[in-house]
Structures are given as C-alpha cells and as structure tokens.
Amino acid sequence: MAYSAAVSKEPRWLDHEERAAWIAMAGIVFALPAALDAQLQRDAGISHFEYTVLAALSEADDRSLRMSYLADLANGSLSRLSHVVKRLERQDWVKRTPDPDDGRYTVATLTEAGWDKVVATAPGHVEAVRQLVLDPLTKAQVRHLKEIGTRVTGALGIDLEAEGLRRS
Amino acid sequence: MAYSAAVSKEPRWLDHEERAAWIAMAGIVFALPAALDAQLQRDAGISHFEYTVLAALSEADDRSLRMSYLADLANGSLSRLSHVVKRLERQDWVKRTPDPDDGRYTVATLTEAGWDKVVATAPGHVEAVRQLVLDPLTKAQVRHLKEIGTRVTGALGIDLEAEGLRRS
DNA sequence: AAAGATTGATCCCTCAATCTTT
DNA sequence: AAAGATTGAGGGATCAATCTTT
C-alpha cells in the first residue's frame, strides 16, 4: 500500500464537510470493534477475531479451510491465526490436519463442539450488529453504506467477493 | 451499552442488502485502523493512538488537557492513556503536572518538541485519510458518510461534538 | 468514601527466525 | 529455493488492585 509521500509544502487539508465525515468515520472505526468485542466476550467468552474464524469455518465446505486462506478471510496474519487456532484447538472447537493434496498446507476443521459454539453465539452477535449499525439507519442509508464500503474497501485492497463467504 | 439479550427463538437475520452493507462495513472497521497505524508507524514511528493524543493536545488551550478528558477524546481507557503518556513523556513530547485547581486531576501538556512532532506528522496522516477514505468517494457519498456516521456513533454512545475538538 | 490516576500481571498481537513439505 | 505454517521473544492493551487528593 503506497501512500505518495507528502513532499509538497502544502497538504490538502480537509474542508468542513470532509472533516465532519472523517470524524464520524473515525468514531466508528475505533469504537465499533471494541463494542463488538465486548458483546462477544461477555456473552460467549471469545473475541471477535475468534468468532470470525469459527464462523468462517462453519460456512465452508466440510467446515474446513486451509490456514492461509482462512487468515485472509479473517483479515489477520497467518501468525496471528496460528496462535488463535492453537487456543481454539485446546477448547476442542477446531482441529488441524495436514492437507492430503499438498503437505505444506494445514487444514483447519470445525468440530461438532465448535459448530455448537457458533450456533449458540451467532444470534447475539447479529443482534449487536443490528442495534449498533443497521437499525439506526434508513433503508436508503443502508444502500449508501454498501456503496461507500465498496469504494473504501477497494482503496484498502480488500476483496469483498471473497469476504462474502463469511460473516453473520 | 445494553444489547437486549436475544431471548426470542428466532433472531432477525440480515437480508441481502443488509448483509452486503455489513460485510463492507466490517471490512473497513477491521482493516482501516491497521492501515492508518502502518502509515504512522512507518513515517513517524508512532501509533495512531499516540498520534491522536498528541493531536488532541495540540488543539487544546495552552496545549493542555486533563488526563481523564483526554482519555475520552481519544476513545481509550484512562489506564491505557496513562501507559501511553508515560512513554510520550520519555520522548519529551508531553509533560504531566498536577492540576492546581484540584490535585486529583493530572494535566498533560504538549512540549515544544511534541508540537514539532505533530506539525511534522499531520500532513502525511491527512494524506493517508484522503487516499483511503475521502478521495474514493463522490461529494454526495461524503455527505452520506457524515450522516451515517452520526447515527452509528450515536448508537455507540459517542459524543461527536466533543470529538470535533480534535482529529486532523 | 469517592474521584482521578497509576501500577503490575496477564493476555494477545507482531515480527523475525525456524521448520516442513514441495 | 520457495511456500505454508509454527514458534518464541518483545511490546502494547486490559483488568484488578492500589495510591493520592478531595
């Protein structure tokens, strides 16, 4: 991700409307993850990242995904995922096996207990997403949000098609 | 922040448009902080939270704020702020003094070197915000984003008036 | 006793180094 | 040698406990 270094003397400062939009966006971006984490931690004892991992596996064929692909889906590094899956494995929610087709890959699979955990956790999480994000918006604003999100995630280099496989 | 516990058997699942909007929002919310942190870390050697603290002080009267108020502005806990300010103090960017009016408060003040750090860092940060968020949007979308942000931050219990004091 | 602030322990993430399979 | 994955060390965030001032 290359930001053209601000070499010119005068940066393009934000006008009034841009500034207001950015302040609102910043508020969301830095407070929403904490709020979602808090709900999941309180009601299910897991982090949002852990939930994302379990949910992604629950929607995959055979409830299985390669570690590297799963890391991409969950927007995390492979190292982070490896640490997290180690913990999830201790709880017997996930198990790991080498990929028979290519031994370099590791395949993570959701166990029956892991499936139950997702089923038990999903409704509360969806409800939190509704209350914090979707319910406060009009139908038109939901549409606008989708379009804005498409453009910004594009600038961030995120592939929404792939993301579509998962998430509540 | 009270989420009504999902006691009803059937949660209200997301329809197609809601799901698309949420996936886009989730992409932003979990990738944008990392992107902004990366720019600041690379170009200035500080985290986004540290930048927020320095920037908030730079815009305050006497370049000074009480710790508890500053923690609110920066969307962080007082404990987190205390740890961070300790580090900023080591770099001589901030200094702390007891509030003369009420000794329970601690007042954080930006030093001259801290001011210079903000001046040197702000243009690159604003440029990143432009490239990742504002430039990809039309003027109408910037307006929509402001309105959406107002509603969602409202649901999150954030006071945007107070926030307006800071942020690039 | 309450409010503001700080501290230390613990947990989690990041980064670099390493290991395994191809 | 390259790709995928794991590991351990180091740094920052969180939480509970503590300290200070009112």
Coordinates of N, CA and C (backbone and C1' of nucleotides) in Angstrom, one line a residue, chain D:
Chain D
dA1 P 19.6 -21.3 -2.4 O5' 18.1 -21.3 -2.8 C5' 17.9 -21.3 -4.2 C4' 16.4 -21.3 -4.4 C3' 15.6 -20.3 -3.5 O3' 14.6 -19.8 -4.4 C1' 14.8 -22.5 -3.1
dA2 P 13.9 -18.4 -4.0 O5' 12.4 -18.8 -3.8 C5' 11.8 -19.7 -4.8 C4' 10.5 -20.3 -4.3 C3' 9.7 -19.3 -3.5 O3' 8.4 -19.3 -3.9 C1' 10.1 -21.3 -2.3
dA3 P 7.3 -18.3 -3.3 O5' 6.3 -19.3 -2.5 C5' 5.8 -20.4 -3.2 C4' 5.0 -21.2 -2.2 C3' 4.1 -20.4 -1.3 O3' 2.9 -21.0 -1.2 C1' 5.6 -21.7 0.1
dG4 P 1.7 -20.3 -0.4 O5' 1.7 -21.1 1.0 C5' 1.3 -22.4 1.0 C4' 1.5 -23.0 2.4 C3' 0.7 -22.3 3.5 O3' -0.1 -23.3 4.1 C1' 3.0 -22.6 4.1
dA5 P -1.1 -22.8 5.3 O5' -0.2 -23.0 6.6 C5' 0.3 -24.2 6.9 C4' 1.3 -24.1 8.0 C3' 0.7 -23.5 9.3 O3' 0.5 -24.5 10.2 C1' 3.0 -22.8 8.9
dT6 P -0.1 -24.2 11.7 O5' 1.3 -24.0 12.6 C5' 2.3 -25.0 12.5 C4' 3.5 -24.6 13.3 C3' 3.2 -24.1 14.7 O3' 3.9 -24.9 15.6 C1' 4.7 -22.6 13.6
dT7 P 3.7 -24.8 17.2 O5' 4.9 -23.8 17.6 C5' 6.3 -24.2 17.3 C4' 7.2 -23.0 17.7 C3' 7.0 -22.4 19.1 O3' 8.1 -22.7 19.9 C1' 7.3 -20.8 17.4
dG8 P 8.1 -22.4 21.4 O5' 8.9 -21.1 21.6 C5' 10.1 -20.9 20.8 C4' 10.6 -19.5 21.0 C3' 10.4 -19.0 22.4 O3' 11.5 -18.2 22.8 C1' 9.3 -17.6 20.9
dA9 P 11.6 -17.4 24.2 O5' 11.9 -15.9 23.8 C5' 12.7 -15.7 22.6 C4' 12.7 -14.2 22.2 C3' 12.6 -13.2 23.4 O3' 13.3 -12.0 23.1 C1' 10.6 -13.0 22.1
dG10 P 13.5 -10.9 24.2 O5' 12.5 -9.8 23.7 C5' 12.6 -9.1 22.4 C4' 11.5 -8.2 22.1 C3' 11.2 -7.2 23.2 O3' 11.0 -5.9 22.6 C1' 9.2 -8.4 22.8
dG11 P 10.7 -4.6 23.5 O5' 9.1 -4.4 23.1 C5' 8.8 -4.2 21.8 C4' 7.3 -3.7 21.7 C3' 7.0 -2.6 22.7 O3' 6.0 -1.7 22.1 C1' 5.7 -4.6 23.1
dG12 P 5.5 -0.5 22.9 O5' 4.0 -0.9 23.0 C5' 3.3 -1.1 21.8 C4' 1.9 -1.6 22.1 C3' 1.1 -0.7 23.0 O3' -0.3 -0.6 22.6 C1' 1.2 -2.8 24.0
dA13 P -1.3 0.3 23.3 O5' -2.3 -0.8 23.9 C5' -3.0 -1.7 22.9 C4' -4.0 -2.5 23.7 C3' -5.0 -1.7 24.7 O3' -6.3 -2.3 24.6 C1' -3.6 -3.3 25.9
dT14 P -7.4 -1.7 25.6 O5' -7.5 -2.8 26.7 C5' -7.6 -4.2 26.3 C4' -7.8 -5.1 27.6 C3' -8.8 -4.5 28.6 O3' -9.6 -5.5 29.1 C1' -6.7 -4.8 29.6
dC15 P -11.0 -5.2 29.9 O5' -10.6 -5.7 31.4 C5' -10.1 -6.9 31.6 C4' -9.5 -7.0 33.0 C3' -10.4 -6.3 34.0 O3' -10.8 -7.2 35.1 C1' -8.1 -5.6 34.2
dA16 P -11.8 -6.7 36.3 O5' -10.9 -6.9 37.5 C5' -9.9 -7.9 37.6 C4' -8.9 -7.6 38.6 C3' -9.4 -7.1 39.9 O3' -8.7 -7.7 41.0 C1' -7.9 -5.5 39.0
dA17 P -9.1 -7.3 42.6 O5' -7.8 -6.4 43.0 C5' -6.5 -6.9 42.8 C4' -5.5 -5.9 43.2 C3' -5.8 -5.2 44.6 O3' -4.6 -5.1 45.3 C1' -5.5 -3.6 42.8
dT18 P -4.6 -4.4 46.8 O5' -4.0 -3.0 46.5 C5' -2.7 -2.9 45.8 C4' -2.4 -1.5 45.5 C3' -2.5 -0.6 46.7 O3' -1.2 0.0 47.0 C1' -3.5 0.4 44.8
dC19 P -1.0 0.9 48.3 O5' -1.0 2.4 47.7 C5' -0.1 2.7 46.6 C4' -0.4 4.1 46.1 C3' -0.5 5.1 47.2 O3' 0.3 6.2 47.0 C1' -2.4 5.2 45.8
dT20 P 0.5 7.4 48.1 O5' -0.4 8.6 47.5 C5' -0.2 8.9 46.2 C4' -1.2 10.0 45.8 C3' -1.4 11.1 46.9 O3' -1.3 12.4 46.3 C1' -3.5 10.2 46.3
dT21 P -1.1 13.7 47.2 O5' -2.5 14.4 47.0 C5' -3.0 14.7 45.7 C4' -4.5 15.0 45.7 C3' -4.9 16.0 46.8 O3' -5.5 17.1 46.1 C1' -6.3 14.1 46.8
dT22 P -6.1 18.4 46.9 O5' -7.6 18.1 47.1 C5' -8.5 18.0 46.0 C4' -9.8 17.4 46.4 C3' -10.5 18.3 47.5 O3' -11.6 18.9 46.9 C1' -10.7 15.9 47.9

